Coordinates of N, CA and C and ligand atoms in Angstrom, one line a residue:
M1 N -37.8 18.5 -5.5 CA -38.2 20.1 -4.8 C -38.0 20.7 -5.7
L2 N -38.5 21.9 -6.3 CA -38.3 22.7 -6.6 C -37.9 24.4 -6.2
D3 N -36.8 25.1 -6.7 CA -36.2 26.3 -6.1 C -36.3 26.8 -7.0
A4 N -35.8 28.2 -6.8 CA -35.7 29.4 -7.4 C -35.9 29.5 -8.6
G5 N -34.5 29.1 -8.9 CA -34.2 28.5 -10.8 C -35.4 28.4 -11.3
F6 N -36.0 27.3 -10.8 CA -37.3 26.5 -11.6 C -38.2 27.3 -11.9
L7 N -38.1 28.3 -10.8 CA -39.5 29.4 -11.1 C -39.2 30.4 -11.8
Q8 N -37.8 30.5 -12.4 CA -37.3 31.7 -13.0 C -37.5 30.9 -14.3
R9 N -37.0 29.8 -14.9 CA -37.4 29.2 -15.5 C -38.6 29.2 -16.5
W10 N -39.7 29.4 -15.2 CA -40.7 29.0 -15.7 C -41.1 30.2 -16.9
M11 N -41.2 31.5 -15.6 CA -41.4 32.4 -16.1 C -40.7 33.1 -17.3
A12 N -39.5 32.9 -17.1 CA -38.6 32.6 -18.6 C -39.3 31.7 -20.1
A13 N -40.2 30.8 -19.7 CA -40.7 30.3 -20.8 C -42.0 30.3 -20.8
A14 N -42.6 30.9 -19.7 CA -43.6 32.0 -20.4 C -44.4 32.8 -21.0
A15 N -42.8 33.5 -20.5 CA -42.3 35.1 -21.8 C -41.7 34.5 -23.6
A16 N -41.3 33.2 -23.3 CA -41.6 33.1 -24.7 C -42.4 32.2 -25.3
A17 N -43.4 31.5 -24.2 CA -44.6 31.2 -24.7 C -45.9 32.0 -25.5
V18 N -45.8 32.8 -24.9 CA -46.5 34.0 -24.3 C -46.4 34.7 -25.8
E19 N -45.1 35.2 -26.3 CA -44.2 35.8 -27.6 C -44.6 35.1 -28.8
R20 N -44.5 33.7 -28.3 CA -45.1 32.6 -29.9 C -46.9 32.8 -30.5
E21 N -47.9 32.7 -29.0 CA -48.9 32.4 -29.1 C -49.5 34.3 -29.1
A22 N -48.9 34.8 -29.1 CA -49.3 36.5 -29.0 C -50.4 36.7 -30.0
D23 N -50.4 36.3 -31.4 CA -51.1 36.6 -32.4 C -52.3 36.1 -32.5
H24 N -52.1 34.3 -31.6 CA -53.3 33.8 -31.6 C -54.1 34.4 -30.6
L25 N -53.7 34.9 -29.7 CA -54.6 34.9 -28.4 C -55.0 36.8 -29.3
T26 N -54.4 37.5 -29.4 CA -55.1 39.1 -29.7 C -56.0 38.2 -31.2
E27 N -56.2 37.8 -31.5 CA -57.1 37.3 -33.1 C -58.4 36.7 -31.9
L28 N -57.9 36.3 -30.7 CA -59.5 35.2 -30.1 C -60.0 36.3 -29.5
D29 N -59.0 37.2 -28.8 CA -59.7 38.9 -28.5 C -60.5 39.7 -29.2
S30 N -60.2 39.4 -30.5 CA -61.1 40.5 -31.2 C -62.0 39.7 -31.8
A31 N -62.4 38.8 -31.8 CA -63.5 37.9 -31.6 C -64.6 38.5 -30.7
I32 N -64.2 38.4 -29.4 CA -65.1 38.8 -28.5 C -64.3 39.8 -27.2
G33 N -63.6 40.3 -27.7 CA -63.1 41.6 -27.0 C -62.3 42.7 -27.6
D34 N -61.6 43.5 -27.2 CA -60.6 44.5 -28.0 C -59.3 44.1 -28.4
A35 N -59.2 43.3 -29.0 CA -57.9 42.8 -29.7 C -56.9 43.1 -29.1
D36 N -56.6 43.0 -27.8 CA -54.7 43.0 -27.4 C -54.5 42.2 -26.5
H37 N -54.9 41.1 -26.2 CA -54.9 39.9 -24.9 C -53.5 39.6 -25.5
G38 N -53.4 39.8 -26.4 CA -51.6 39.1 -26.8 C -50.7 40.2 -26.6
A39 N -50.9 41.3 -26.8 CA -49.6 42.4 -27.0 C -50.1 43.1 -25.6
N40 N -50.9 42.8 -24.5 CA -51.0 42.9 -23.4 C -50.3 41.7 -22.5
M41 N -50.4 40.4 -22.9 CA -49.8 39.1 -22.7 C -48.1 39.6 -22.9
R42 N -47.9 40.1 -23.7 CA -46.7 40.1 -24.3 C -46.0 41.1 -23.7
R43 N -46.6 42.2 -23.3 CA -45.7 43.1 -22.6 C -45.2 42.7 -21.3
G44 N -46.3 42.3 -20.5 CA -46.5 41.7 -19.0 C -45.4 41.0 -18.4
F45 N -44.9 39.8 -19.6 CA -44.1 39.0 -19.5 C -43.1 39.3 -20.0
A46 N -43.0 40.2 -21.1 CA -41.7 40.6 -20.9 C -40.7 41.5 -20.2
A47 N -41.6 42.3 -19.4 CA -40.9 42.9 -18.5 C -41.1 42.0 -17.1
V48 N -41.5 40.6 -17.0 CA -41.5 40.1 -16.0 C -39.9 39.1 -15.9
A49 N -39.6 38.8 -17.7 CA -38.3 38.2 -17.5 C -37.4 39.3 -17.6
A50 N -37.5 40.2 -18.0 CA -36.4 41.2 -18.0 C -36.3 41.8 -16.6
A51 N -36.8 41.9 -15.4 CA -37.0 41.9 -13.9 C -36.7 40.9 -13.6
L52 N -36.6 39.6 -13.7 CA -35.9 38.2 -13.0 C -34.5 38.5 -13.9
D53 N -34.1 38.8 -14.6 CA -33.1 38.6 -15.7 C -32.1 40.0 -14.5
A54 N -32.4 41.1 -14.6 CA -32.0 42.3 -13.8 C -31.5 41.7 -12.5
E55 N -32.5 40.9 -11.6 CA -32.7 41.1 -10.2 C -33.2 39.3 -10.0
P56 N -32.0 38.5 -10.0 CA -32.9 36.9 -9.8 C -32.7 37.3 -8.3
Q57 N -33.8 36.2 -8.1 CA -34.5 36.1 -6.6 C -34.1 34.6 -6.2
T58 N -34.1 34.3 -4.5 CA -33.5 33.6 -4.4 C -34.2 32.6 -3.5
T59 N -35.8 32.9 -3.7 CA -36.5 32.2 -3.3 C -37.9 31.5 -4.3
P60 N -38.6 30.5 -4.6 CA -39.7 30.7 -5.1 C -40.8 31.8 -4.9
G61 N -41.2 31.8 -3.8 CA -42.2 33.1 -3.4 C -41.7 33.9 -3.8
A62 N -40.2 34.2 -3.8 CA -39.8 36.0 -4.2 C -40.3 36.1 -5.8
V63 N -40.0 35.1 -6.3 CA -39.8 35.0 -7.8 C -41.1 35.1 -8.5
L64 N -42.6 34.5 -8.0 CA -43.9 34.9 -8.2 C -44.2 36.6 -7.8
V65 N -43.8 36.5 -6.6 CA -44.4 38.2 -5.7 C -43.6 39.3 -7.1
L66 N -42.6 39.3 -7.4 CA -41.8 40.1 -8.4 C -42.5 39.8 -9.9
A67 N -42.4 38.9 -10.1 CA -43.6 38.2 -11.4 C -44.8 38.8 -11.9
G68 N -45.4 39.1 -10.4 CA -46.7 39.4 -10.4 C -47.0 40.8 -10.1
R69 N -46.0 41.7 -9.5 CA -45.7 43.2 -9.5 C -45.9 43.9 -10.8
Q70 N -44.7 43.4 -11.6 CA -44.2 43.4 -13.0 C -45.4 43.4 -13.7
L71 N -46.1 42.1 -13.6 CA -47.7 42.3 -14.3 C -48.4 43.4 -14.3
I72 N -49.0 43.9 -12.5 CA -49.8 44.3 -12.3 C -49.1 46.0 -12.7
S73 N -48.5 45.8 -12.5 CA -47.7 47.9 -12.7 C -47.6 47.6 -14.6
T74 N -47.3 46.6 -16.1 CA -47.0 47.0 -16.7 C -48.4 47.0 -17.9
V75 N -49.3 46.0 -17.2 CA -50.2 45.6 -18.2 C -51.5 46.6 -17.6
G76 N -52.0 47.5 -18.6 CA -53.3 48.3 -18.6 C -54.8 47.6 -19.0
G77 N -54.5 46.4 -19.5 CA -55.8 45.6 -19.6 C -55.9 44.6 -18.3
A78 N -57.6 44.1 -18.2 CA -58.1 43.6 -17.0 C -57.1 42.0 -16.7
S79 N -56.3 41.6 -17.7 CA -55.6 40.6 -17.5 C -54.6 40.5 -16.3
G80 N -53.5 42.1 -16.6 CA -52.7 42.4 -16.1 C -53.0 42.0 -14.6
P81 N -53.6 42.9 -13.9 CA -53.9 42.8 -12.7 C -54.8 41.7 -11.7
L82 N -55.2 40.8 -12.6 CA -55.7 39.8 -12.5 C -54.5 38.6 -12.2
Y83 N -53.9 38.5 -13.7 CA -52.4 37.2 -13.8 C -51.6 38.0 -12.1
G84 N -51.7 38.8 -12.4 CA -50.4 40.2 -11.2 C -51.2 39.5 -10.2
T85 N -51.8 39.2 -9.5 CA -52.5 39.0 -8.0 C -52.3 37.2 -8.3
L86 N -52.9 36.8 -9.5 CA -52.4 34.9 -9.2 C -51.2 34.7 -8.5
L87 N -49.8 35.3 -9.2 CA -48.5 35.1 -9.2 C -47.9 35.9 -7.9
R88 N -48.8 37.2 -7.6 CA -48.1 37.6 -5.8 C -48.6 36.9 -5.0
R89 N -49.8 37.0 -5.2 CA -50.8 35.9 -4.0 C -49.9 34.7 -3.9
A90 N -49.5 33.5 -4.6 CA -49.2 32.8 -5.3 C -47.9 32.7 -4.3
G91 N -47.1 33.6 -4.7 CA -45.9 34.0 -4.1 C -45.6 34.3 -2.9
K92 N -46.7 35.0 -2.2 CA -46.6 35.6 -0.8 C -46.9 33.9 0.2
A93 N -48.0 32.9 -0.3 CA -48.2 32.0 0.5 C -47.0 30.8 0.7
L94 N -46.1 31.5 -0.5 CA -45.2 29.8 -0.2 C -43.8 30.8 0.5
G95 N -44.4 31.9 0.8 CA -43.3 32.1 2.0 C -42.1 32.1 1.6
D96 N -40.8 32.3 2.8 CA -39.4 32.6 2.1 C -38.9 31.2 1.9
A97 N -39.2 30.0 1.8 CA -39.0 28.7 1.7 C -38.1 28.8 0.5
A98 N -36.8 28.4 0.4 CA -36.1 28.0 -0.4 C -36.3 27.0 -1.2
E99 N -37.0 25.7 -0.8 CA -37.3 24.9 -2.1 C -38.6 24.7 -1.3
V100 N -39.5 24.1 -2.6 CA -41.0 23.7 -2.6 C -41.3 22.8 -3.0
T101 N -42.0 21.6 -3.1 CA -42.8 21.2 -3.7 C -44.1 21.3 -4.5
P102 N -44.3 20.2 -5.6 CA -44.9 20.8 -6.8 C -46.7 20.9 -5.8
E103 N -46.9 19.7 -5.2 CA -47.9 19.8 -4.1 C -48.3 21.1 -3.6
A104 N -47.0 21.6 -2.8 CA -46.7 23.0 -2.3 C -47.4 24.7 -3.2
L105 N -46.4 24.2 -4.5 CA -47.0 25.2 -5.4 C -48.1 25.3 -6.3
A106 N -48.8 23.6 -5.9 CA -50.4 24.0 -6.3 C -51.5 24.6 -5.5
E107 N -51.0 24.2 -3.6 CA -51.7 24.7 -3.2 C -51.7 26.4 -3.5
A108 N -50.3 27.0 -3.3 CA -50.1 28.4 -3.3 C -50.3 29.2 -5.0
L109 N -50.5 28.5 -5.7 CA -51.5 28.5 -7.0 C -53.0 28.8 -6.3
G110 N -53.4 27.7 -5.7 CA -55.0 27.5 -5.4 C -55.4 29.0 -4.7
T111 N -54.2 29.0 -3.8 CA -54.7 30.3 -3.0 C -54.8 31.8 -4.0
G112 N -53.4 31.8 -4.9 CA -53.7 32.8 -6.1 C -54.6 32.8 -6.9
V113 N -55.4 31.8 -7.4 CA -56.5 31.4 -8.2 C -57.7 32.1 -7.5
A114 N -58.1 31.7 -5.9 CA -59.3 32.3 -5.4 C -59.1 34.0 -4.9
A115 N -58.1 34.2 -5.1 CA -57.8 35.8 -4.8 C -58.2 36.4 -6.4
V116 N -57.7 35.5 -7.2 CA -57.9 36.2 -8.7 C -59.6 35.9 -8.6
A117 N -60.3 34.9 -8.6 CA -62.0 34.8 -8.2 C -62.8 36.2 -7.5
Q118 N -61.4 36.1 -6.4 CA -62.6 37.4 -5.8 C -62.0 38.3 -6.0
L119 N -61.3 38.8 -6.5 CA -60.9 40.4 -7.4 C -61.6 41.1 -8.7
G120 N -61.7 39.7 -9.4 CA -63.0 39.9 -10.8 C -64.4 39.5 -10.1
G121 N -64.5 38.8 -9.2 CA -66.0 38.7 -9.0 C -66.5 37.6 -9.5
A122 N -65.6 36.9 -10.4 CA -66.0 35.6 -11.8 C -66.4 34.0 -11.4
T123 N -66.7 33.4 -11.2 CA -66.6 32.0 -10.8 C -66.3 30.9 -12.1
A124 N -66.7 29.6 -11.5 CA -66.3 28.6 -12.9 C -67.2 28.5 -14.1
G125 N -67.2 28.7 -15.1 CA -68.3 28.8 -16.1 C -68.4 30.5 -16.9
D126 N -68.3 31.3 -16.1 CA -68.4 32.3 -16.8 C -67.8 32.9 -17.6
K127 N -66.5 31.9 -18.2 CA -66.1 32.1 -19.6 C -64.9 32.7 -19.3
T128 N -64.0 32.7 -18.6 CA -62.8 33.5 -18.3 C -61.7 32.6 -17.8
M129 N -60.4 33.7 -17.4 CA -59.3 32.1 -17.3 C -59.1 31.5 -16.3
L130 N -60.4 31.6 -15.3 CA -61.1 30.9 -14.4 C -61.2 29.6 -14.5
D131 N -62.2 29.3 -16.1 CA -62.2 28.1 -16.6 C -61.4 27.3 -16.9
A132 N -59.8 27.6 -17.4 CA -58.9 27.5 -16.9 C -57.8 27.0 -16.2
L133 N -57.4 27.7 -15.3 CA -56.7 28.0 -14.1 C -57.2 27.2 -13.0
E134 N -58.6 27.2 -12.8 CA -59.2 26.2 -11.8 C -58.7 24.8 -11.8
P135 N -58.9 24.1 -13.3 CA -58.5 22.4 -13.4 C -57.5 22.4 -13.6
G136 N -56.5 23.4 -14.2 CA -55.4 22.9 -14.0 C -54.6 23.3 -12.9
V137 N -54.8 23.9 -12.0 CA -54.5 23.9 -10.4 C -54.9 22.9 -9.8
A138 N -56.2 22.3 -9.6 CA -56.8 20.6 -9.0 C -56.0 19.5 -9.9
A139 N -55.7 20.0 -11.1 CA -54.5 18.3 -11.6 C -53.4 18.7 -10.6
L140 N -53.1 19.8 -10.7 CA -51.6 19.5 -10.0 C -51.6 19.3 -8.9
A141 N -52.8 19.6 -8.1 CA -52.9 19.1 -6.7 C -53.0 17.9 -6.5
R142 N -54.1 17.4 -7.3 CA -54.4 15.7 -7.7 C -53.1 15.1 -7.1
D143 N -52.0 15.3 -8.0 CA -51.2 14.8 -8.3 C -49.5 14.8 -8.4
G144 N -49.7 16.1 -8.3 CA -48.2 16.5 -8.8 C -47.8 16.8 -10.2
D145 N -48.6 16.7 -10.8 CA -48.3 16.4 -12.2 C -48.1 17.2 -13.5
F146 N -47.7 17.9 -14.0 CA -47.4 18.9 -14.4 C -47.7 19.0 -15.8
A147 N -47.9 17.8 -16.3 CA -48.5 17.6 -17.9 C -49.7 17.6 -17.5
A148 N -50.0 16.7 -16.6 CA -51.8 16.6 -16.5 C -52.1 17.8 -16.4
A149 N -51.9 18.6 -15.2 CA -52.2 19.9 -15.1 C -52.4 20.8 -16.7
A150 N -51.1 21.0 -17.1 CA -51.3 21.6 -18.9 C -52.4 20.6 -19.9
R151 N -52.5 19.5 -19.9 CA -53.1 19.3 -20.4 C -55.4 19.8 -19.9
A152 N -54.9 19.8 -18.7 CA -56.6 20.1 -17.7 C -56.7 21.1 -18.2
A153 N -55.6 22.0 -18.0 CA -56.0 23.8 -18.2 C -56.5 23.5 -19.9
R154 N -55.6 23.1 -20.8 CA -55.7 23.2 -22.3 C -57.5 22.8 -22.1
E155 N -57.8 21.5 -21.8 CA -58.8 21.2 -21.8 C -59.9 22.0 -21.4
G156 N -59.9 22.7 -20.2 CA -60.6 23.8 -19.5 C -60.9 24.9 -20.7
A157 N -59.9 25.5 -21.4 CA -59.5 26.8 -22.1 C -61.0 26.5 -23.5
A158 N -60.3 25.1 -23.5 CA -61.5 24.6 -25.2 C -63.2 24.6 -24.7
A159 N -63.2 24.1 -23.4 CA -64.7 24.4 -22.7 C -65.0 25.7 -22.6
T160 N -64.3 26.6 -22.6 CA -65.2 28.0 -22.8 C -65.9 28.2 -23.9
V161 N -65.2 28.0 -25.1 CA -66.2 27.9 -26.5 C -67.6 27.8 -26.6
P162 N -68.3 27.0 -25.6 CA -69.9 27.1 -25.9 C -70.4 28.0 -24.8
M163 N -69.1 28.6 -23.9 CA -70.0 29.5 -22.9 C -70.1 30.6 -22.9
L164 N -71.0 31.1 -22.0 CA -71.6 32.5 -22.3 C -70.8 33.3 -21.1
A165 N -70.4 34.4 -22.2 CA -69.2 35.5 -20.8 C -70.5 36.4 -20.2
R166 N -70.0 35.7 -18.7 CA -71.0 37.0 -17.5 C -69.6 37.7 -17.0
K167 N -68.6 37.5 -17.7 CA -67.6 38.6 -16.7 C -66.5 39.3 -17.6
G168 N -65.9 40.1 -17.7 CA -65.0 41.4 -18.9 C -66.0 41.6 -20.0
R169 N -64.8 42.2 -20.8 CA -65.7 42.5 -21.7 C -66.5 41.8 -22.9
A170 N -66.1 40.8 -22.7 CA -66.9 39.6 -23.5 C -68.4 39.9 -23.0
S171 N -68.6 39.6 -21.6 CA -69.9 39.9 -21.8 C -71.0 40.7 -22.1
Y172 N -70.5 42.2 -22.7 CA -70.7 43.4 -22.8 C -71.9 42.2 -24.4
L173 N -71.1 41.3 -25.2 CA -71.7 40.8 -26.3 C -73.0 39.9 -26.0
G174 N -72.9 39.5 -25.0 CA -74.3 38.6 -24.6 C -73.8 37.0 -25.0
E175 N -75.0 37.3 -26.5 CA -75.1 35.7 -26.9 C -74.2 35.5 -27.9
R176 N -73.7 36.6 -28.4 CA -72.7 36.4 -29.4 C -71.1 36.3 -29.0
S177 N -71.1 35.8 -27.1 CA -70.0 35.4 -27.1 C -69.8 34.3 -27.0
V178 N -70.9 33.3 -27.2 CA -70.9 31.8 -27.5 C -70.6 31.5 -28.7
G179 N -69.6 30.5 -28.9 CA -68.8 29.7 -30.0 C -67.4 30.2 -30.3
H180 N -67.0 31.0 -29.1 CA -65.6 31.1 -29.3 C -65.3 30.9 -28.2
Q181 N -63.6 30.7 -28.4 CA -62.8 30.4 -26.8 C -62.2 31.8 -26.6
D182 N -62.4 31.5 -25.0 CA -62.1 33.0 -24.1 C -60.6 32.7 -24.3
P183 N -60.2 34.5 -24.6 CA -58.5 34.9 -24.8 C -57.9 34.3 -23.3
G184 N -58.5 34.8 -22.6 CA -57.9 35.0 -21.0 C -57.5 33.6 -20.8
A185 N -58.7 32.7 -20.7 CA -58.4 30.7 -20.9 C -57.9 30.4 -21.3
T186 N -57.3 30.9 -22.5 CA -56.2 30.5 -23.4 C -55.1 30.7 -23.3
S187 N -54.9 31.8 -22.4 CA -53.7 32.4 -22.5 C -53.1 31.3 -20.7
A188 N -53.9 31.4 -20.2 CA -54.1 30.6 -19.0 C -53.5 28.9 -19.3
A189 N -53.5 28.1 -20.4 CA -53.7 27.5 -20.7 C -51.7 27.2 -21.3
V190 N -51.1 28.5 -22.0 CA -50.2 29.1 -22.5 C -49.1 28.6 -20.9
L191 N -49.7 29.5 -20.3 CA -48.5 29.4 -18.9 C -48.7 28.0 -18.3
F192 N -49.5 27.2 -18.3 CA -49.5 25.9 -17.9 C -48.5 25.2 -18.6
A193 N -48.5 25.0 -19.8 CA -47.5 24.8 -21.2 C -46.4 24.6 -20.9
A194 N -46.1 26.5 -20.3 CA -44.6 26.5 -20.1 C -43.9 25.8 -18.7
L195 N -45.2 25.8 -18.2 CA -44.6 25.3 -16.5 C -44.6 23.5 -16.9
A196 N -45.1 22.9 -17.7 CA -44.8 21.5 -17.8 C -44.0 21.4 -18.6
E197 N -43.5 22.2 -19.7 CA -41.7 22.1 -20.3 C -41.2 22.8 -19.2
V198 N -40.9 23.3 -18.3 CA -39.8 23.4 -17.8 C -39.6 22.3 -16.9
A199 N -40.5 21.5 -16.7 CA -40.4 20.6 -15.8 C -40.1 19.3 -15.9
S200 N -40.6 19.0 -17.6 CA -40.0 17.5 -18.4 C -38.8 17.7 -18.5
Ligands
LIG301 P1 -59.2 43.4 -21.4 O1 -60.6 43.1 -21.5 O2 -59.1 44.6 -20.3 O3 -58.5 44.0 -22.5 P2 -57.4 41.4 -22.2 O4 -57.8 41.1 -23.5 O5 -56.2 41.8 -21.4 O6 -57.9 42.8 -21.0 O7 -58.0 40.3 -21.3 C1 -59.2 39.5 -21.2 C2 -59.3 38.1 -20.7 O8 -59.5 38.5 -18.7 C3 -60.7 37.3 -20.8 O9 -61.0 36.8 -21.9 C4 -61.0 36.7 -19.3 O10 -60.2 35.3 -19.7 C5 -60.1 37.6 -18.6 N1 -61.6 38.6 -17.6 C6 -61.8 39.6 -17.9 N2 -62.0 39.8 -16.5 C7 -62.3 38.6 -16.1 C8 -62.7 38.9 -14.2 N3 -64.0 39.2 -14.1 N4 -62.9 37.0 -13.7 C9 -61.7 36.8 -14.4 N5 -60.7 36.8 -15.8 C10 -61.2 38.1 -16.6
LIG302 MG1 -58.6 42.6 -24.5
LIG303 MG1 -57.7 45.9 -23.5

C-alpha cells in the first residue's frame, strides 16, 4: 500500500530528477518550441517540493492536490496547467484514503490523464505529453509495476520523434516538428522514472 509519505517522496524525487534533466528538456524545447520547458518544470517542481516540505500532507490524495495547485499557480507555460490538472484530478480521484494500492493510483492517474486530454484537446499521436502519460498509466494499471510504467513512458516519449506535432507551440512548425522528441513527453517519462525510483 502507498501512503502520503510515498507520494511525498515521489514529488521530491520528481523535483530532483527535473532539476537534473532541466537542460536536456530546454534543449528539446529549443528545437520545436520556445526553449523554456526545463525552466518551467524546474520552477514548478521546486515549488511543489517546497510546499510539501512546509506543509506535509496526511493522505496520498492531498499530496497530489497540493502539488497540482502549485504547478498551476507557478508555471506560466502550457505544461503548468496541464501537469497541474493531471495531479490535482488524480488527487481528487483518490479521495481521503490514508493508503492506496498501485492499481488505485494508476486508476486515479488515468482520470488525471483524461482531464489533460480534455483541457488541451490532444489525443495520442499528437506529439504531446499524452504520448508518454497514456502508455505509462496503462502499464501501471495492467500490472501495478512501476518499473514497467517507467519503461512504457520512456518508449512513448521516444516514439514522438517521427510524429508531426498537432498541439501546442510545436504544431506551428508543421512538418519541421518531425524528427525531434517532444519535450513534454520527455518530462512525463522523467516523472514516471522518479516514481519507479521511489518504489524500488
Ligand atoms: P510552452 O509551450 O507554453 O512554452 P512548455 O514548454 O513548458 O510550455 O511545455 C511544452 C509541452 O507541453 C509540449 O512539449 C507538449 O508535450 C505539452 N503540450 C503543449 N500543448 C499541449 C496540449 N494541448 N495538450 C497536451 N500537451 C501539450
Ligand atoms: Mg516551451
Ligand atoms: Mg513558453
